[in-house]
PDB file of C-alpha atoms in Angstrom:
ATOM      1  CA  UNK P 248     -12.288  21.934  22.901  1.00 75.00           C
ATOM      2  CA  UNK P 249     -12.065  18.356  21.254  1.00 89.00           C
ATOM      3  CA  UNK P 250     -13.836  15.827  23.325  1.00 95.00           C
ATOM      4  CA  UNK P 251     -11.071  13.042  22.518  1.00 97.00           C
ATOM      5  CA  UNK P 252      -7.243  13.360  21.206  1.00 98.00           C
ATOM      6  CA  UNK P 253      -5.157  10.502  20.207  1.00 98.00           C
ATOM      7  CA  UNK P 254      -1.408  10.915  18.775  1.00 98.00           C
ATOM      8  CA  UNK P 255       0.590   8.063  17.295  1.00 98.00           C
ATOM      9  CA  UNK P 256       4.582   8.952  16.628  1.00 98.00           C
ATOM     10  CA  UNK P 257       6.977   6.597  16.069  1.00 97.00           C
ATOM     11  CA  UNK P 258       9.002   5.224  19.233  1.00 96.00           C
ATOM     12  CA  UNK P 259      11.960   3.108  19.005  1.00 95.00           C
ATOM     13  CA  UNK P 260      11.195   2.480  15.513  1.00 94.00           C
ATOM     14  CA  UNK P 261       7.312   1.489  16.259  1.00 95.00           C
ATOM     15  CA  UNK P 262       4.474   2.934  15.967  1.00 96.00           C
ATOM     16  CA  UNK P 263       3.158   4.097  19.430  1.00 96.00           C
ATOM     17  CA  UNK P 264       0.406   6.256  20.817  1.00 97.00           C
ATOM     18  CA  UNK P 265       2.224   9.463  22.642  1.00 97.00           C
ATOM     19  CA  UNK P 266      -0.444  11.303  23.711  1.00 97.00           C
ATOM     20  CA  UNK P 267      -4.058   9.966  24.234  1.00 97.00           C
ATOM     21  CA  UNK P 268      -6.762  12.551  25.944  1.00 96.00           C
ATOM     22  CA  UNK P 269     -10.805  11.804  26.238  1.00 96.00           C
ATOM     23  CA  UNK P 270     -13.600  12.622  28.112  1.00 95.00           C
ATOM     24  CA  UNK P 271     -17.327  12.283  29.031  1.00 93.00           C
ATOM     25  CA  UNK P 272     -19.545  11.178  26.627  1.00 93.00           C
ATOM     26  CA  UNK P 273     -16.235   9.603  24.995  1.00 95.00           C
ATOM     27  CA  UNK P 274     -13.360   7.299  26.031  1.00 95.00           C
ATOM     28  CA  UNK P 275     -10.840   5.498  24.161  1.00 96.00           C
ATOM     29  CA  UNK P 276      -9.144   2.506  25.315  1.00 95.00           C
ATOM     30  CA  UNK P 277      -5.468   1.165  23.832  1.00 94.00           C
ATOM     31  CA  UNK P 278      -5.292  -2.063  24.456  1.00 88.00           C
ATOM     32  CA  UNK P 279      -1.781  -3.327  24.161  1.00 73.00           C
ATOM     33  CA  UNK P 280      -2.860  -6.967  23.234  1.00 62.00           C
ATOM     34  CA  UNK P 281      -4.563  -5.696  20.160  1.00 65.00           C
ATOM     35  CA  UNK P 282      -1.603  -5.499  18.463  1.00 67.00           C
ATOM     36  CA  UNK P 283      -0.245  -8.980  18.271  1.00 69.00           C
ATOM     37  CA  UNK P 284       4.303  -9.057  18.161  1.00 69.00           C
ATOM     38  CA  UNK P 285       5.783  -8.551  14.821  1.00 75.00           C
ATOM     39  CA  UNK P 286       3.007  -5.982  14.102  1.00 86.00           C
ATOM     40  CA  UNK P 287       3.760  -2.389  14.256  1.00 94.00           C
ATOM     41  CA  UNK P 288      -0.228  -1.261  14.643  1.00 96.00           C
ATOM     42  CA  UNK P 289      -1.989   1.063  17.330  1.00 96.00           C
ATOM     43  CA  UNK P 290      -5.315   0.116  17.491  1.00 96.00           C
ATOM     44  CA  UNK P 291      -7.853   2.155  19.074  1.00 97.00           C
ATOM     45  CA  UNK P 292     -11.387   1.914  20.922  1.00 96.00           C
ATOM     46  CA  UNK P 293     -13.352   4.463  21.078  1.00 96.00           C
ATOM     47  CA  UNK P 294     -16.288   4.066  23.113  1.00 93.00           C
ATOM     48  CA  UNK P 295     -19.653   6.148  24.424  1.00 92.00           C
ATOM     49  CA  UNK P 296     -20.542   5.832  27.897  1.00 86.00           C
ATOM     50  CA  UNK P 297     -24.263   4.653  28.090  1.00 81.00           C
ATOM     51  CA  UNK P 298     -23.335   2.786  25.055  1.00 82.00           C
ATOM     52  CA  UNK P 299     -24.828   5.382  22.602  1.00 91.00           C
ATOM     53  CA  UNK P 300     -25.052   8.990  22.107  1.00 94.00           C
ATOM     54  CA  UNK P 301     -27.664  10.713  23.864  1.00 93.00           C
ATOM     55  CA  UNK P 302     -30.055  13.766  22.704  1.00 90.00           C
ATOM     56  CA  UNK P 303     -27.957  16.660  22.199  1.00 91.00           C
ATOM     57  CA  UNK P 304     -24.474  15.085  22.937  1.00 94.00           C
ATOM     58  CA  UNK P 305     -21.670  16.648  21.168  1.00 95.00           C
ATOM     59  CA  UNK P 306     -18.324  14.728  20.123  1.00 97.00           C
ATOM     60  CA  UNK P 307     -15.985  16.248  18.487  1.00 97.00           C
ATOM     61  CA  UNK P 308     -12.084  13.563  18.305  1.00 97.00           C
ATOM     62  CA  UNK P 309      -9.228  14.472  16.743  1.00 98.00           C
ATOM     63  CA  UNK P 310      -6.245  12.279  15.425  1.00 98.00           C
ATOM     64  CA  UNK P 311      -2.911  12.316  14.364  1.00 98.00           C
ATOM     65  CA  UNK P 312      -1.243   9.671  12.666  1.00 98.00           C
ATOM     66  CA  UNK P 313       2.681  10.197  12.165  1.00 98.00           C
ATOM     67  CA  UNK P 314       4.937   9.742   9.347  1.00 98.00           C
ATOM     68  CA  UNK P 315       5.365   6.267   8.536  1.00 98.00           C
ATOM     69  CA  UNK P 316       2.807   4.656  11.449  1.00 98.00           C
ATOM     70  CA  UNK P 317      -0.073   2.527  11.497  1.00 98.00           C
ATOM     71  CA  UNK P 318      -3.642   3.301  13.269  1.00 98.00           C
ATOM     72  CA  UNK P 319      -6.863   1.164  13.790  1.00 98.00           C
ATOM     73  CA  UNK P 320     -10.102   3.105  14.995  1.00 98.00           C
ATOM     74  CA  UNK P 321     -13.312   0.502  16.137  1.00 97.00           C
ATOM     75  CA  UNK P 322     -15.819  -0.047  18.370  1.00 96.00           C
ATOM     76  CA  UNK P 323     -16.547  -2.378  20.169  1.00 92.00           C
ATOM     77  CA  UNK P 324     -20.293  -2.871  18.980  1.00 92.00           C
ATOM     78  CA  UNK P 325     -22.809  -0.274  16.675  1.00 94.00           C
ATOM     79  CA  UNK P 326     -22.594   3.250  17.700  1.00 94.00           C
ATOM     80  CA  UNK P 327     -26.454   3.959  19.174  1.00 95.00           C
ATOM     81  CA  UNK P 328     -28.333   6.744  18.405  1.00 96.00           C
ATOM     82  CA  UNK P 329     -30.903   7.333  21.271  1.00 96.00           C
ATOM     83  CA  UNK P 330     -33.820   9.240  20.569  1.00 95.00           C
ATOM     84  CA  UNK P 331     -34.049  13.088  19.799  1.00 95.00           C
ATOM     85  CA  UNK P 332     -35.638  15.389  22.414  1.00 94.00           C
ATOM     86  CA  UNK P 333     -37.078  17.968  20.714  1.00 92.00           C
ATOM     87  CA  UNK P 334     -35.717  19.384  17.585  1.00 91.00           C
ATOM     88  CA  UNK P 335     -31.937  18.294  19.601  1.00 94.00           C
ATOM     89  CA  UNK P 336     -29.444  16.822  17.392  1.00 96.00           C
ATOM     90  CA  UNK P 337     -26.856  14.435  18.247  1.00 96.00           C
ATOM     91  CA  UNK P 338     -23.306  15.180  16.505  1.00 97.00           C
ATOM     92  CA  UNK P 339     -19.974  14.034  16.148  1.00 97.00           C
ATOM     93  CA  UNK P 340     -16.980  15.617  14.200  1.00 98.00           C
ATOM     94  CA  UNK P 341     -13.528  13.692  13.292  1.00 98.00           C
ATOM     95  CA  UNK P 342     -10.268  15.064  11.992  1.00 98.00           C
ATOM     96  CA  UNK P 343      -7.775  13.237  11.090  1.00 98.00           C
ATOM     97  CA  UNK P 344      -4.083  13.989   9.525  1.00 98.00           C
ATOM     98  CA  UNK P 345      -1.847  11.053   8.012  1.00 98.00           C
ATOM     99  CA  UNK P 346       1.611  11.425   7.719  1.00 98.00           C
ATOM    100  CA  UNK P 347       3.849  10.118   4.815  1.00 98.00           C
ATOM    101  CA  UNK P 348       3.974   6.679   4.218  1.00 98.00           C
ATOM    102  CA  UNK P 349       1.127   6.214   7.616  1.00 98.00           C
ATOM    103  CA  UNK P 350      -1.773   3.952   7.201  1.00 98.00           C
ATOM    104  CA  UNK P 351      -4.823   5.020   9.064  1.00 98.00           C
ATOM    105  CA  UNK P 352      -7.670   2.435   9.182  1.00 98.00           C
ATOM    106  CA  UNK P 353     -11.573   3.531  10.418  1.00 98.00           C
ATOM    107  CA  UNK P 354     -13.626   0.458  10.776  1.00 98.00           C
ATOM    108  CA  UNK P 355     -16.384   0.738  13.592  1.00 97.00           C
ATOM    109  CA  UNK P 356     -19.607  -0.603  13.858  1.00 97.00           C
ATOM    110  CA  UNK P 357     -22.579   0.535  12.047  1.00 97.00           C
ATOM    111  CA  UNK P 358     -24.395   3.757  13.414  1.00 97.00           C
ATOM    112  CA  UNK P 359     -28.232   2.306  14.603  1.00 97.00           C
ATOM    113  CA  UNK P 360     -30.287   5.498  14.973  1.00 97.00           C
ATOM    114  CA  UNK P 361     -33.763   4.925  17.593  1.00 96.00           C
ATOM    115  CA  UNK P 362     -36.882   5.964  16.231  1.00 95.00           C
ATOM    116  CA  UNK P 363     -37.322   9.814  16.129  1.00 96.00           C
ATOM    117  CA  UNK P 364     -33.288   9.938  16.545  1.00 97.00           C
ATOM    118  CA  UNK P 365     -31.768  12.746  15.100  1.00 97.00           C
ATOM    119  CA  UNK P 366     -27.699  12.428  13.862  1.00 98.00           C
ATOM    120  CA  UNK P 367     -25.082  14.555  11.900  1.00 98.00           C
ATOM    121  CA  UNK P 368     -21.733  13.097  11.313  1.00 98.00           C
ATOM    122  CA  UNK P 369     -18.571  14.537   9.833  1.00 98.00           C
ATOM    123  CA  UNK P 370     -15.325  13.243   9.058  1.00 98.00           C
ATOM    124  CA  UNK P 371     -12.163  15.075   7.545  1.00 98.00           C
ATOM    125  CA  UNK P 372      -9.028  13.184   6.737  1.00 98.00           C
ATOM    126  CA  UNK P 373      -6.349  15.170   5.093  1.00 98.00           C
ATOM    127  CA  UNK P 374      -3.657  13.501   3.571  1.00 98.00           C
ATOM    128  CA  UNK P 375       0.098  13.494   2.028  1.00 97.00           C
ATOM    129  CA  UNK P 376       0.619  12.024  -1.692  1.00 95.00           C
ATOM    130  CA  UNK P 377       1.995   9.015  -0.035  1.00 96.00           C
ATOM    131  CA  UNK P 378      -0.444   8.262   3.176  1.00 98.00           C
ATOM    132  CA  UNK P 379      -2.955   5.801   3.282  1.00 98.00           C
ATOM    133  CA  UNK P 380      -6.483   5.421   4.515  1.00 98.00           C
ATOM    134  CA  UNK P 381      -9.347   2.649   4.879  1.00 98.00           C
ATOM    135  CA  UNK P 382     -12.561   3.791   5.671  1.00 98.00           C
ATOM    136  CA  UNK P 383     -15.636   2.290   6.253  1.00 98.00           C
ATOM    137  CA  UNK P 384     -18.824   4.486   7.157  1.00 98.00           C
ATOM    138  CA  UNK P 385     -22.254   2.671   7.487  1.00 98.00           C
ATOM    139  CA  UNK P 386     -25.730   2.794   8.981  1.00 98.00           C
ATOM    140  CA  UNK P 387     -28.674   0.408   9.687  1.00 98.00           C
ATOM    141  CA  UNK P 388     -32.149   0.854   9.729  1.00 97.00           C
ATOM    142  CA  UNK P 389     -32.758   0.345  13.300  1.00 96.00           C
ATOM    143  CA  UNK P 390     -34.114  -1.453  16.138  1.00 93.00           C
ATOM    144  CA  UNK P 391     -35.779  -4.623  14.187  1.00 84.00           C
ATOM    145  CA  UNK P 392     -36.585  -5.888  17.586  1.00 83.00           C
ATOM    146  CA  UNK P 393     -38.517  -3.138  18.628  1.00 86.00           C
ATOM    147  CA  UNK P 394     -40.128  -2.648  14.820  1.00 87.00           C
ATOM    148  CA  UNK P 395     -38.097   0.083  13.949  1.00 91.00           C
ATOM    149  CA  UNK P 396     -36.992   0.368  10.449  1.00 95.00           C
ATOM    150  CA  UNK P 397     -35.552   3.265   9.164  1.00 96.00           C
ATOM    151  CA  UNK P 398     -38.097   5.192  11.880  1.00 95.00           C
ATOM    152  CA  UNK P 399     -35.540   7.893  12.835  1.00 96.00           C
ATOM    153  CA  UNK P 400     -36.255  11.758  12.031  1.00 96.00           C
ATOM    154  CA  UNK P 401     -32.596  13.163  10.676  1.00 96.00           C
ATOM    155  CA  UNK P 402     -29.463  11.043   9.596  1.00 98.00           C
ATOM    156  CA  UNK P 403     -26.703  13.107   7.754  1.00 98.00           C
ATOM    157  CA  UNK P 404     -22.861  11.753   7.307  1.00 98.00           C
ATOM    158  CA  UNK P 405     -20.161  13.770   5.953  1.00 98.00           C
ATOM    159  CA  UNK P 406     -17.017  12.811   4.816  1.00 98.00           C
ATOM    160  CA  UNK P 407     -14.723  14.810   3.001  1.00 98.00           C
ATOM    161  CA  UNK P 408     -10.385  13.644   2.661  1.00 98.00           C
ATOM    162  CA  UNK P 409      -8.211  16.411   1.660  1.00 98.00           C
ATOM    163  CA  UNK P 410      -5.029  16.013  -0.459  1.00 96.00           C
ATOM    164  CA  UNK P 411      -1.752  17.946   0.938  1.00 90.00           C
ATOM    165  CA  UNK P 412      -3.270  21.896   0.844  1.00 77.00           C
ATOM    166  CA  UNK P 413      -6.235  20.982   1.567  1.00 89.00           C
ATOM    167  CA  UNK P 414      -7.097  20.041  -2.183  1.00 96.00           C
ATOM    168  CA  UNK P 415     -10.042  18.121  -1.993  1.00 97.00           C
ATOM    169  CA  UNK P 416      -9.627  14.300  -3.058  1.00 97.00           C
ATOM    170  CA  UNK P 417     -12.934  12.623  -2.552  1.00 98.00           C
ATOM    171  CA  UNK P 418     -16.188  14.783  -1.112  1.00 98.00           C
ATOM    172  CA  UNK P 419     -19.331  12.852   0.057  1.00 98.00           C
ATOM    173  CA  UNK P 420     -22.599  13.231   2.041  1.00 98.00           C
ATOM    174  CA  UNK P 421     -25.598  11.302   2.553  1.00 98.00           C
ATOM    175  CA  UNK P 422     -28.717  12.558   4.026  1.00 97.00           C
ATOM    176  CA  UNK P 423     -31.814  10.833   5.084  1.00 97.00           C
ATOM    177  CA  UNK P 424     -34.584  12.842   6.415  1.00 95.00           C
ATOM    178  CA  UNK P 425     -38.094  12.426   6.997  1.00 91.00           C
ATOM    179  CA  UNK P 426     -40.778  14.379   4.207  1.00 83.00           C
ATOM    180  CA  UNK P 427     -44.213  14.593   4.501  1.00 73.00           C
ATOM    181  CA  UNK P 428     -44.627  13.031   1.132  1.00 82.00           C
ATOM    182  CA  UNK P 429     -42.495   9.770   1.450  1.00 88.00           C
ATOM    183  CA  UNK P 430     -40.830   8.083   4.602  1.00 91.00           C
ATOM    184  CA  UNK P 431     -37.077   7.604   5.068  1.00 95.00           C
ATOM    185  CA  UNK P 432     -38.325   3.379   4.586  1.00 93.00           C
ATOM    186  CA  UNK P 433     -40.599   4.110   1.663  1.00 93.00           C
ATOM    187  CA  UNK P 434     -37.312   5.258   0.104  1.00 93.00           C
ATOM    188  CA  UNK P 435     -35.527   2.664   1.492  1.00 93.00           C
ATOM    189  CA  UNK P 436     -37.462  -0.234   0.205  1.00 89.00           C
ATOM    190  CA  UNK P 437     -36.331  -3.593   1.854  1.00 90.00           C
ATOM    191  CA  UNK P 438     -32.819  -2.800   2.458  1.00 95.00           C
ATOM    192  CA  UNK P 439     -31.844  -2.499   5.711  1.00 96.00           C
ATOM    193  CA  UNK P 440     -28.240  -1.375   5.704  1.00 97.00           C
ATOM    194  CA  UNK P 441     -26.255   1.041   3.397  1.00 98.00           C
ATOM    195  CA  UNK P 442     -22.368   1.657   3.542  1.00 98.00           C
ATOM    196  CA  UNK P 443     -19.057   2.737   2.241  1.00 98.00           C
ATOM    197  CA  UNK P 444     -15.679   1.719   1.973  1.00 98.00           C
ATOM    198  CA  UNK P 445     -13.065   4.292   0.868  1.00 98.00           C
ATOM    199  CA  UNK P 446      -9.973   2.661  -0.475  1.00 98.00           C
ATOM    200  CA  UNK P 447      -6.767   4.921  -0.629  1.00 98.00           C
ATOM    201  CA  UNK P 448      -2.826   4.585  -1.344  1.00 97.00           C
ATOM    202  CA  UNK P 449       0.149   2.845  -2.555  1.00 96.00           C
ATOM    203  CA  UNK P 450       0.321   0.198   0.297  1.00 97.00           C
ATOM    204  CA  UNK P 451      -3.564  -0.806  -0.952  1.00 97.00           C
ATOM    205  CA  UNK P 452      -3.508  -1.296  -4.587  1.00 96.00           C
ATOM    206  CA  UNK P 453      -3.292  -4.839  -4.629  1.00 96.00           C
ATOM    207  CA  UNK P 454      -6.081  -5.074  -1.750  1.00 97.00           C
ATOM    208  CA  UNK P 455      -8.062  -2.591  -4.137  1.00 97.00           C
ATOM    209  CA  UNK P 456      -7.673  -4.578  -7.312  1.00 97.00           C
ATOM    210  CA  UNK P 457      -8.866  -7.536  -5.663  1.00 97.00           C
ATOM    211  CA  UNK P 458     -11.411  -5.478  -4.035  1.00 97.00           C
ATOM    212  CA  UNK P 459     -12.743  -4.168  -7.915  1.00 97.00           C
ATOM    213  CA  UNK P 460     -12.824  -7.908  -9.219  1.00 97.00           C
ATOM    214  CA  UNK P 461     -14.696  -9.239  -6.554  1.00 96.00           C
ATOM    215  CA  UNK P 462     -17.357  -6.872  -6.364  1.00 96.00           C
ATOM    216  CA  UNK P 463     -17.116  -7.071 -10.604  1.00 95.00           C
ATOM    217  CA  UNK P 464     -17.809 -10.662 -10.370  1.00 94.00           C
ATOM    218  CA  UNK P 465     -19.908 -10.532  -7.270  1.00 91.00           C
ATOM    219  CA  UNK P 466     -22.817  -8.079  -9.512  1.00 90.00           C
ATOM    220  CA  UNK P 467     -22.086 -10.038 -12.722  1.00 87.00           C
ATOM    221  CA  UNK P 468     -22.862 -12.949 -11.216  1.00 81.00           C
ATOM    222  CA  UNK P 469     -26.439 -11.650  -9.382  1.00 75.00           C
ATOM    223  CA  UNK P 470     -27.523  -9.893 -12.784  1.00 71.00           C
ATOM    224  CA  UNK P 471     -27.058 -13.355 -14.702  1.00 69.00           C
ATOM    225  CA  UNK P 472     -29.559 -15.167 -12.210  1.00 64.00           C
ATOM    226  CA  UNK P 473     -31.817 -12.504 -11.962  1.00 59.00           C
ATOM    227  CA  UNK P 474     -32.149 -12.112 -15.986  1.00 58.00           C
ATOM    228  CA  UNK P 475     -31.899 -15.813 -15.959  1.00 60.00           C
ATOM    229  CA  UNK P 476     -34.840 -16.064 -13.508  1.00 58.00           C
ATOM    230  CA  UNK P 477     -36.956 -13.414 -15.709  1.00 55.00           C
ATOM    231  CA  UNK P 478     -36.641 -15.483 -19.119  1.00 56.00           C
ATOM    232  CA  UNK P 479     -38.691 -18.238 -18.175  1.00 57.00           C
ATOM    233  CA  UNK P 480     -41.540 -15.589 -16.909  1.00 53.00           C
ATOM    234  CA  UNK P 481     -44.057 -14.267 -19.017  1.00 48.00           C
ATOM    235  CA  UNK P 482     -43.596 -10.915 -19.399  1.00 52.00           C
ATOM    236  CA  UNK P 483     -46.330  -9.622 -17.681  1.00 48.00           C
ATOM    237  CA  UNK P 484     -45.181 -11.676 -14.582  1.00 51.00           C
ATOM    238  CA  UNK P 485     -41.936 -10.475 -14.603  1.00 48.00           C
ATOM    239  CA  UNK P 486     -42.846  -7.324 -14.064  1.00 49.00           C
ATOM    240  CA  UNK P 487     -45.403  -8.197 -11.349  1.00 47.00           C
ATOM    241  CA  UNK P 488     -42.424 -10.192  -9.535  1.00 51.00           C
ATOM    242  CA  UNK P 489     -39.103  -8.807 -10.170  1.00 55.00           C
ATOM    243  CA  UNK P 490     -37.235  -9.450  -7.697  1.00 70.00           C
ATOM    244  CA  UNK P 491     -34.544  -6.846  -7.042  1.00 79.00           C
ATOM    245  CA  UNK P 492     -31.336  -8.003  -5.416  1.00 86.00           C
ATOM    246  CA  UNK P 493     -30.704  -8.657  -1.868  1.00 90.00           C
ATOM    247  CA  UNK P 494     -27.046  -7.292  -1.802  1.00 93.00           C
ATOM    248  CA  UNK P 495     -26.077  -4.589  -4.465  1.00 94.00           C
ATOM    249  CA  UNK P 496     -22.525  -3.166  -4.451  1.00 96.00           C
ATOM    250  CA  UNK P 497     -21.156  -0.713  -6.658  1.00 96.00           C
ATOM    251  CA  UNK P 498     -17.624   0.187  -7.298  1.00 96.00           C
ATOM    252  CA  UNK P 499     -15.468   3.088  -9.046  1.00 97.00           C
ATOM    253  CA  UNK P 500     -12.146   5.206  -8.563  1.00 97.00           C
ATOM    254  CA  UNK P 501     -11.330   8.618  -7.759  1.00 97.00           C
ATOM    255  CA  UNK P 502      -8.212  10.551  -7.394  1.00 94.00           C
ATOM    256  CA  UNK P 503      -4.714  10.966  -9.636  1.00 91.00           C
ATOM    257  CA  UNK P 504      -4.258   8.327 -11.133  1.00 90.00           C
ATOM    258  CA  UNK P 505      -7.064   6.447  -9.859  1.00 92.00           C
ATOM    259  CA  UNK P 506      -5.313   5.901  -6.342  1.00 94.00           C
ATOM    260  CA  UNK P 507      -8.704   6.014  -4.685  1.00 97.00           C
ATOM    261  CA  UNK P 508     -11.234   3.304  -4.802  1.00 98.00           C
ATOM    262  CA  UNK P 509     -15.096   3.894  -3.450  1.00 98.00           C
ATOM    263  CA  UNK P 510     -17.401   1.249  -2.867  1.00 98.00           C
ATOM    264  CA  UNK P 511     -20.869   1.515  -1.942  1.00 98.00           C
ATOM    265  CA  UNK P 512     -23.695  -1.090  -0.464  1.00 98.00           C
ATOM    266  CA  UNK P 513     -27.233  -1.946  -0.063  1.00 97.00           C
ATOM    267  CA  UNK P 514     -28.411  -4.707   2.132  1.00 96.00           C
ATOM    268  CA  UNK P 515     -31.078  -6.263   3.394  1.00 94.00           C
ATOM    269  CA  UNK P 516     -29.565  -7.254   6.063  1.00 95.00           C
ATOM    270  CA  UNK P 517     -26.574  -5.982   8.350  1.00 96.00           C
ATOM    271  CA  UNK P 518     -24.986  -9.659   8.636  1.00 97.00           C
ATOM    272  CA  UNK P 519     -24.434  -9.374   4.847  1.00 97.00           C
ATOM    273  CA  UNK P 520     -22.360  -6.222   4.960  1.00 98.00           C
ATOM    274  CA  UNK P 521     -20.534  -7.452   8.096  1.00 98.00           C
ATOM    275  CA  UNK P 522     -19.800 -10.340   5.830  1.00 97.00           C
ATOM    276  CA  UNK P 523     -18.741  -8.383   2.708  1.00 97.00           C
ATOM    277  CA  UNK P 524     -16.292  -6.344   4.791  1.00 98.00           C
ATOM    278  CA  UNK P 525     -14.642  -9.397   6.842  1.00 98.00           C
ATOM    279  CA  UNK P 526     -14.197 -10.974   3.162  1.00 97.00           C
ATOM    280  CA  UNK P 527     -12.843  -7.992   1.094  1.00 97.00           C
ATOM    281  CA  UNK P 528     -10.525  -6.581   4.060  1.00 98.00           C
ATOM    282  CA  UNK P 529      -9.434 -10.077   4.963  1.00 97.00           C
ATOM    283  CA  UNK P 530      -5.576  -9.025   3.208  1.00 96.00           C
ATOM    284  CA  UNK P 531      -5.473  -6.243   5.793  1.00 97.00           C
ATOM    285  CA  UNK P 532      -4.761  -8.810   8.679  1.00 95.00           C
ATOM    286  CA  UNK P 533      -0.813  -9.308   8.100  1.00 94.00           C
ATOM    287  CA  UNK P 534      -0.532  -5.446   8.524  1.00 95.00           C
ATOM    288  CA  UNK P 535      -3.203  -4.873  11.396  1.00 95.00           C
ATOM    289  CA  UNK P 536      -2.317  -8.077  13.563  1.00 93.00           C
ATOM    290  CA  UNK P 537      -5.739  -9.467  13.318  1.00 93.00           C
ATOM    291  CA  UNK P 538      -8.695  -9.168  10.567  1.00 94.00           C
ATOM    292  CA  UNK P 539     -10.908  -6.380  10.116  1.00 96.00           C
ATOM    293  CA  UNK P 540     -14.511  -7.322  11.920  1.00 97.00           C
ATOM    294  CA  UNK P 541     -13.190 -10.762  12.735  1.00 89.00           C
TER     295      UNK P 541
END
């Protein structure tokens, strides 16, 4: 049985939630002065009691978004990962369906797994030709304050959107694991946050164009300064100093037609990518009543 159930239908010509069930280690609050007047949005909370997810928990939420509506899913700060007892796994599963013409938007907080933590994630989304979907998955290295960085045992995130029969559109995983031979960190290098953003639909193609150019311009412009800054080295110095950039972002399509649009970060620091996402979702705020990670 799903651990959380939201339904959004349209009432009186809005878009409202009809059914909304939860319970223990989840809740999800509604709060009707998230959605400012004039803006035909549901946005929803969903929220871990204890603040995390403990050794073992299992979530499993599942959402339907109706013809022609609008959905936001948050938090209200990073989703916590405590740490593992045992060989225990923490998991959570979300399945979504968008109707024609609906806009679903996923935008929580990163996921901050505690040393020895151990997490597996999936996320379905099946779609019409004609819905629409904003996603943004992301994780952090840890606890800095505690000296945790990337100290966690298991970390796996699936996410996999569906096209009417269950055609699949866009399938992706990443897994981080500790090996014997090299840590999660060792891999990891300096950055200290990687994430996501998954870009789909008619209503978005002018937010995704923007979206390509930016991040086009964004690289250009850090691959300039860094080949700039490597000219006047020697070239035995510049190998002994390269300095690899502190944000990368990558960005390409996927889909019919290109409808999709996938972009992917690196970070060495979480502020960066909360800053990244404020600035490339900003257009999102006339539709959603307020901006994404404001």
């Amino acid at each position: 049985m799903a651990t959380g159930k939201v339904v959004v239908e349209k009432v009186g010509g809005r878009s409202t939630a009809t059914s909304c069930f939860s319970k223990y280690p989840l809740k999800f609050l509604l709060p009707s002065k998230a959605a400012p007047a004039g803006t035909d949005v549901v946005w929803i909370y969903s929220i871990t009691y204890g603040g995390g997810i403990v050794s073992g928990d299992s979530i499993s939420c599942e959402f339907t978004i109706g013809d022609g509506c609008t959905a936001v899913i948050t938090t209200q700060s990073s989703t916590k990962v405590y740490k593992a007892i045992g060989s225990k796994c923490s998991e959570q599963i979300l399945e979504a369906r968008i109707g024609s013409e609906a806009l679903l938007v996923v935008i929580p907080d990163p996921v901050t797994c505690f040393s020895t933590a151990r997490y597996y994630q999936k996320q379905i989304f099946r779609l019409l030709s004609d819905s629409n979907l904003v996603l943004v998955d992301w994780i952090t290295s840890g606890r800095h304050a505690n000296g945790e960085k990337w100290d966690f045992e298991f970390y796996k995130s699936i996410n996999n959107v569906y096209l009417e029969d269950d055609h699949p559109l866009f399938l992706d995983t990443v897994l981080l694991e500790k090996r014997s031979i090299q840590s999660i960190a060792e891999r990891m290098q300096d950055y200290q946050a990687i994430a996501m953003v998954i870009l789909f639909g008619a209503k978005l193609k002018e937010i995704q164009k923007q979206v390509q150019e930016n991040v086009k311009n964004m690289m250009s412009e850090q691959l300039q300064l860094s080949y700039s800054s490597r000219r006047h080295k020697s070239e035995s110095s510049s190998r002994n100093r390269f300095m690899k950039p502190e944000f990368i972002a990558s960005c390409s399509t996927f889909g019919p037609g290109g409808k999709g649009v996938v972009v992917r970060i690196a970070s060495d620091s979480t502020e960066s990518v909360y800053n990244f996402l404020r600035q490339q979702l900003a257009e999102l705020e006339p539709v959603l009543g307020q901006a994404p990670y404001a």
